[in-house]
Coordinates of C-alpha atoms in Angstrom, one line a residue:
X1 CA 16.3 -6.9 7.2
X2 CA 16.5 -8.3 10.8
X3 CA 13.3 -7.3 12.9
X4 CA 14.8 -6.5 16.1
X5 CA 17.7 -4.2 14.8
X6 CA 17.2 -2.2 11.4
X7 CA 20.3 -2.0 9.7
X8 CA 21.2 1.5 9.4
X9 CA 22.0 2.8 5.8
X10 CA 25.0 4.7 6.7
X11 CA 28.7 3.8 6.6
X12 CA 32.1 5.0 8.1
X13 CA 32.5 6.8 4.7
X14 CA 29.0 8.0 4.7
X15 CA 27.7 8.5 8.3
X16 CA 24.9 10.4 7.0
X17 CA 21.5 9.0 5.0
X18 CA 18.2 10.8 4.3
X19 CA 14.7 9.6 2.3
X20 CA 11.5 11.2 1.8
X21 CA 8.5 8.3 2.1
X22 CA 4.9 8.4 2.9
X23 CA 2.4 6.7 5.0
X24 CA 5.3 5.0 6.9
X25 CA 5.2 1.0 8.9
X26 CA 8.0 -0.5 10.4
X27 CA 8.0 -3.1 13.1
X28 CA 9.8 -2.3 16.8
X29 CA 13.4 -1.7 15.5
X30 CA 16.4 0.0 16.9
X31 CA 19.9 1.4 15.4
X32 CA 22.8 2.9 16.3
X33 CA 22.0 6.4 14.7
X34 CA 20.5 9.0 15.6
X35 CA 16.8 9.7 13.9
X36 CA 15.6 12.9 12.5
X37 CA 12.0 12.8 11.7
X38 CA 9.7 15.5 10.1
X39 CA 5.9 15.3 8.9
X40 CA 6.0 17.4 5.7
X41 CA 2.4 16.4 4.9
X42 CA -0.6 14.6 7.0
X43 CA -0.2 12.9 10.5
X44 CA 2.1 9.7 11.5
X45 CA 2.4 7.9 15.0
X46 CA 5.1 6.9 15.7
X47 CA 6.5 4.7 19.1
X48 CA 8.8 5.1 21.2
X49 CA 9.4 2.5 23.9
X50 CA 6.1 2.3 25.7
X51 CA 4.8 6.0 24.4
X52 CA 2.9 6.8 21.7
X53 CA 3.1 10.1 19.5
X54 CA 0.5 11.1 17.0
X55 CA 2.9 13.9 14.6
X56 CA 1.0 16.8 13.2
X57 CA 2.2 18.3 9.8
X58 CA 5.5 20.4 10.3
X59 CA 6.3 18.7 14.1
X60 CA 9.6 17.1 14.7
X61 CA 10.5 13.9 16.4
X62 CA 14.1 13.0 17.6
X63 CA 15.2 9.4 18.0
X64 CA 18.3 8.8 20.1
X65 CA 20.6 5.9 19.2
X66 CA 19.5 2.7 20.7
X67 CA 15.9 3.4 21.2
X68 CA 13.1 0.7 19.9
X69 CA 11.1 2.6 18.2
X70 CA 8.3 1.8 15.6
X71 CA 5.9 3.5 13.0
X72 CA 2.5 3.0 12.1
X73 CA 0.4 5.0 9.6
X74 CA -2.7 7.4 10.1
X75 CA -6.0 7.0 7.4
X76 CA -5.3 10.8 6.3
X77 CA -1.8 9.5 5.3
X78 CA 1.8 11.0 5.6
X79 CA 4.6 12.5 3.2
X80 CA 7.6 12.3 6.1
X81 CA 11.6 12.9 5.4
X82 CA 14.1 11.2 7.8
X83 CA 17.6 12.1 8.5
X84 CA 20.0 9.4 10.2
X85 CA 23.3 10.4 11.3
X86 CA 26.1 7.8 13.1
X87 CA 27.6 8.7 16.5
X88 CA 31.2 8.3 14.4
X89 CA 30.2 12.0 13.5
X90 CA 30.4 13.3 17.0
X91 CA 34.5 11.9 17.3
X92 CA 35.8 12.6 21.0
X93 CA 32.0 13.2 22.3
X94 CA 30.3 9.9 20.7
X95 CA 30.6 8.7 24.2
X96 CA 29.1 11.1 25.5
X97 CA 26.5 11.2 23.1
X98 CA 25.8 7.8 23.2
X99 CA 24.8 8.0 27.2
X100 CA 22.7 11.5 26.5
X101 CA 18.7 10.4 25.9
X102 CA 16.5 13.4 24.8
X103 CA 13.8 13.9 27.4
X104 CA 10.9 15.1 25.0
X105 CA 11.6 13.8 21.8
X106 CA 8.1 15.5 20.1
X107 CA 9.0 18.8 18.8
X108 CA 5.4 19.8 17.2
X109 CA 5.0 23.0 15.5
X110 CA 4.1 25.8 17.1
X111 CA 1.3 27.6 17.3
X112 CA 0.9 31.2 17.4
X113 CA 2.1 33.4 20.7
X114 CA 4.2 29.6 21.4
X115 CA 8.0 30.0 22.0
X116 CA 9.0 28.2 19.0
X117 CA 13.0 29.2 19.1
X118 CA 14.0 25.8 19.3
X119 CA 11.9 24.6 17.0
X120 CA 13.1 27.3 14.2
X121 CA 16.4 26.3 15.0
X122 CA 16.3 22.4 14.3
X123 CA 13.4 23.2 11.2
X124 CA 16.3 25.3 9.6
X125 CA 18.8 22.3 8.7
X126 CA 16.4 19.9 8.4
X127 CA 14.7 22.0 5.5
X128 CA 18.7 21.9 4.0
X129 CA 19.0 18.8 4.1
X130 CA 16.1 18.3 2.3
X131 CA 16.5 20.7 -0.4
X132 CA 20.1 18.7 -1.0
X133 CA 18.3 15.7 -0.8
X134 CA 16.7 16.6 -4.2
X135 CA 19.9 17.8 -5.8
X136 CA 20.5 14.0 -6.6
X137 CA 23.6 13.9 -8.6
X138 CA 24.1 17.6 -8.3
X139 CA 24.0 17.4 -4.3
X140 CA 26.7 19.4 -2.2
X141 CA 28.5 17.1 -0.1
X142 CA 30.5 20.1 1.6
X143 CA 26.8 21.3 2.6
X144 CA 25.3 18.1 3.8
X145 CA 27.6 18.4 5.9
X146 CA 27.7 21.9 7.0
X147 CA 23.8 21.5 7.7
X148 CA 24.1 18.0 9.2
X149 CA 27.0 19.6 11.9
X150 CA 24.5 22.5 12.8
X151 CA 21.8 19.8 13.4
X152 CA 24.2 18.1 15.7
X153 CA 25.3 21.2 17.6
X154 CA 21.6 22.0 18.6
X155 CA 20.6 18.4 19.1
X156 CA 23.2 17.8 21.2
X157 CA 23.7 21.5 23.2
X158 CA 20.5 23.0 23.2
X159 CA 17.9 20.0 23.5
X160 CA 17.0 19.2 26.9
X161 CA 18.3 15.2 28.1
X162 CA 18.5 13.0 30.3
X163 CA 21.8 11.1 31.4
X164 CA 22.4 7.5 31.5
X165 CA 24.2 5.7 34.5
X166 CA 26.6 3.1 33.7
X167 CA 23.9 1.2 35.4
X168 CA 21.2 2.3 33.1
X169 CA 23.3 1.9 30.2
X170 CA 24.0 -1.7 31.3
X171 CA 20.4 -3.0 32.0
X172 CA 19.4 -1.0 28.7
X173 CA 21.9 -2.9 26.6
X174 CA 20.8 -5.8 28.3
X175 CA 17.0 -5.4 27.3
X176 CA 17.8 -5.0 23.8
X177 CA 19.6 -8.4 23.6
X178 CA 16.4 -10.1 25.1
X179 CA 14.2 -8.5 22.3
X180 CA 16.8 -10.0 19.7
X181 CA 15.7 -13.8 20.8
X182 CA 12.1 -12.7 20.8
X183 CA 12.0 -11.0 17.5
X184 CA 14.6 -13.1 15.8
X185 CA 12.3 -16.2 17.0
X186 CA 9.2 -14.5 15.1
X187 CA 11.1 -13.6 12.0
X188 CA 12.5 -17.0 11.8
X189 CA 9.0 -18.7 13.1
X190 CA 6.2 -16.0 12.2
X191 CA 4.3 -18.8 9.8
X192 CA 3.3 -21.2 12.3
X193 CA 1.8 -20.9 15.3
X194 CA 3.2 -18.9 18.3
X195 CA 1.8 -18.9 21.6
X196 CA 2.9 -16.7 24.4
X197 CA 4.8 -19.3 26.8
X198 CA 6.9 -20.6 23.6
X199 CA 8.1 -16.4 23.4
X200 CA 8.6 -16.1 26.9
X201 CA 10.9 -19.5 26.9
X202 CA 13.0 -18.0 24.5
X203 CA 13.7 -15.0 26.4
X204 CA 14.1 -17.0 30.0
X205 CA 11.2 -15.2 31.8
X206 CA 7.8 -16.2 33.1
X207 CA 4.9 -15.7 30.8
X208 CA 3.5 -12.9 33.2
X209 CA 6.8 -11.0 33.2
X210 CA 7.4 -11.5 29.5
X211 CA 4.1 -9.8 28.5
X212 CA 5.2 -6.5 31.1
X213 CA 8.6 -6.5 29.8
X214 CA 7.4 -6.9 26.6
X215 CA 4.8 -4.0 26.1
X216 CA 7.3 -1.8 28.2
X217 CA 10.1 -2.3 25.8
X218 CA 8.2 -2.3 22.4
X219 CA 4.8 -0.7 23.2
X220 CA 2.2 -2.8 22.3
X221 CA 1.5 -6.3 23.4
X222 CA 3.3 -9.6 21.6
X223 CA -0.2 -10.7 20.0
X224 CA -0.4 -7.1 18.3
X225 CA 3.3 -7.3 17.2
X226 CA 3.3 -10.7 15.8
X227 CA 0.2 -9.5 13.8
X228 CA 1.9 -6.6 12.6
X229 CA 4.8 -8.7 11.7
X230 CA 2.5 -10.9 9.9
X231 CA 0.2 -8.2 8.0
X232 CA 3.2 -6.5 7.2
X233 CA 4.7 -10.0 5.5
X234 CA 1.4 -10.6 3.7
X235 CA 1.6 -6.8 2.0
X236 CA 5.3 -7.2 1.0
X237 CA 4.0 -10.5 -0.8
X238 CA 1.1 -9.2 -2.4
X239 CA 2.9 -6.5 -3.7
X240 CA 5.6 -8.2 -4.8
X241 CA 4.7 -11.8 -6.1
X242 CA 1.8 -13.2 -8.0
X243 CA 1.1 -16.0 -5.2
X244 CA -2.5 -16.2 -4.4
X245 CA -3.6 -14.3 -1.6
X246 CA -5.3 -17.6 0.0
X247 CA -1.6 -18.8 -0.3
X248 CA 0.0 -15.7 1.4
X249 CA -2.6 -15.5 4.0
X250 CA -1.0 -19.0 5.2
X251 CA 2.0 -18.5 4.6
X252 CA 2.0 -15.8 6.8
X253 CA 0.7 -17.5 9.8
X254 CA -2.9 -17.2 9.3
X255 CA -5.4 -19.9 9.5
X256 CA -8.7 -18.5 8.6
X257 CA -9.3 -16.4 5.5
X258 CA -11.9 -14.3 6.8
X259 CA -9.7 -14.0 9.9
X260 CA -6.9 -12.6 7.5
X261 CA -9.2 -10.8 5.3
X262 CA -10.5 -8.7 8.8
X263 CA -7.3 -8.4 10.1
X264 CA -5.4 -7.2 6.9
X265 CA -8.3 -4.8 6.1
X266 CA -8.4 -3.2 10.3
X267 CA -4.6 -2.7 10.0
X268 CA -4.3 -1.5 6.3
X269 CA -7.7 -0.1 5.7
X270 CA -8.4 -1.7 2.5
X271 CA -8.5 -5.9 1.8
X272 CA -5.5 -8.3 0.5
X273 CA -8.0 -8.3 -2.7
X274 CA -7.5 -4.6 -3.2
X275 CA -3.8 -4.4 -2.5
X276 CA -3.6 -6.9 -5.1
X277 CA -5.4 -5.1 -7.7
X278 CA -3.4 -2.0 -6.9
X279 CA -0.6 -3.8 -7.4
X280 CA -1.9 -5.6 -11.0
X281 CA -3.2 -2.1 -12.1

């Protein structure tokens, strides 16, 4: 899967996907689908351009389409379910849609003596969609969609936005192509070294604009992402393969084991060692 653009799981024939997962990384990505997101169990951050949200158990978060957006797991841990819907579903109002940015995307749950009308109104499909989700074989497609059009209607009538101007919509479609020569040069690069002034090449801007344009876009700073990317590379193959973890940790761009063995254990809370064992076991 590409770095810069997660490939969204639906089709024309199936504009509509939804998976329960826990504890929840992914690197800066964007799609074209709209993003349902709801914390069943424990906390999960989750960012959004340059934001950060930390979601409580029961909040909501919408994701427009086109918005970089990336997850990163709490130490209490997360059972989360995700809905993803295509614009296609909307027909004669994708347009429309597509231009329409919702202007507080954190819906937490409220507390008591809140106004929580809105909330109770997008919590009610959701909850659906996940009780089809479970069905399996024996799911209803004729109430998928009957839940996943209710969703739509509120998401798009009753949920406060913001409008794009053609000239928004422009310079944003323009930003997201510069991120594809940044990330694509990590993915394709991540192993050996990367210094800041070889990124900023690649995307045609000075290092000192790079770096704002950068963390405005994505969030965090380059160094962070590119040891996210990294960390995140190094768990897939300790997971996966039986290559020794000295091996992985330079394979994946690091040059110092105790430098990897720090870094791994500060982003994933436990050592390469121990994911391996986990793994074994």
């Amino acid at each position: 899967m590409r770095a810069w653009q997660q490939k969204g799981r639906t089709t024309s024939t199936r504009p509509i996907h939804s998976f329960e997962t826990g504890d929840i990384e992914y690197s800066p990505h964007w799609h074209d689908e709209i993003e349902v997101v709801y914390v069943m169990q424990g906390r999960q951050r989750v960012g959004l351009n340059q934001d950060s949200y930390t979601l409580g158990e029961g909040d909501l978060f919408l994701i427009h389409s086109g918005q970089v957006h990336h997850y990163a797991p709490l130490p209490e841990g997360s059972r989360v379910f995700i809905i993803q819907y295509g614009l296609t579903l909307y027909d004669e109002l994708a347009e429309k849609v597509r231009v329409r940015i919702v202007a507080q995307p954190h819906i937490p749950k409220p507390r008591q003596g809140e106004d929580g009308k809105l909330y109770m109104r997008l919590l009610k499909p959701v909850l659906e969609l996940y009780q089809e989700s479970l069905q399996q074989d024996q799911e209803c497609p004729l109430a998928v969609k009957a839940s996943i059009y209710e969703l739509m209607k509120i998401v798009y009538r009753d949920v406060p936005h913001q409008v794009y101007s053609g000239y928004e919509q422009t310079r944003h479609r323009t930003k997201l192509e510069r991120l594809q020569h940044v990330f694509d040069y990590v993915e394709a690069h991540y192993a050996n070294e990367l210094k800041l002034n070889q990124l900023a090449a690649v995307s045609n801007m000075s290092v000192y604009h790079f770096s704002r344009f950068f963390k405005e876009a994505t969030g965090m700073t380059v160094g962070r992402y590119i040891t996210s990317y990294r960390v995140t590379e190094a768990d897939r193959l300790l997971q996966l393969t039986d290559v020794p973890v000295t091996e992985i940790a330079y394979r994946c761009g690091f040059r110092s084991i105790p430098t990897f063995n720090r870094v791994f254990k500060q982003l994933r809370g436990c050592s390469p060692s121990a994911v391996r064992k986990i793994n074994l076991s």
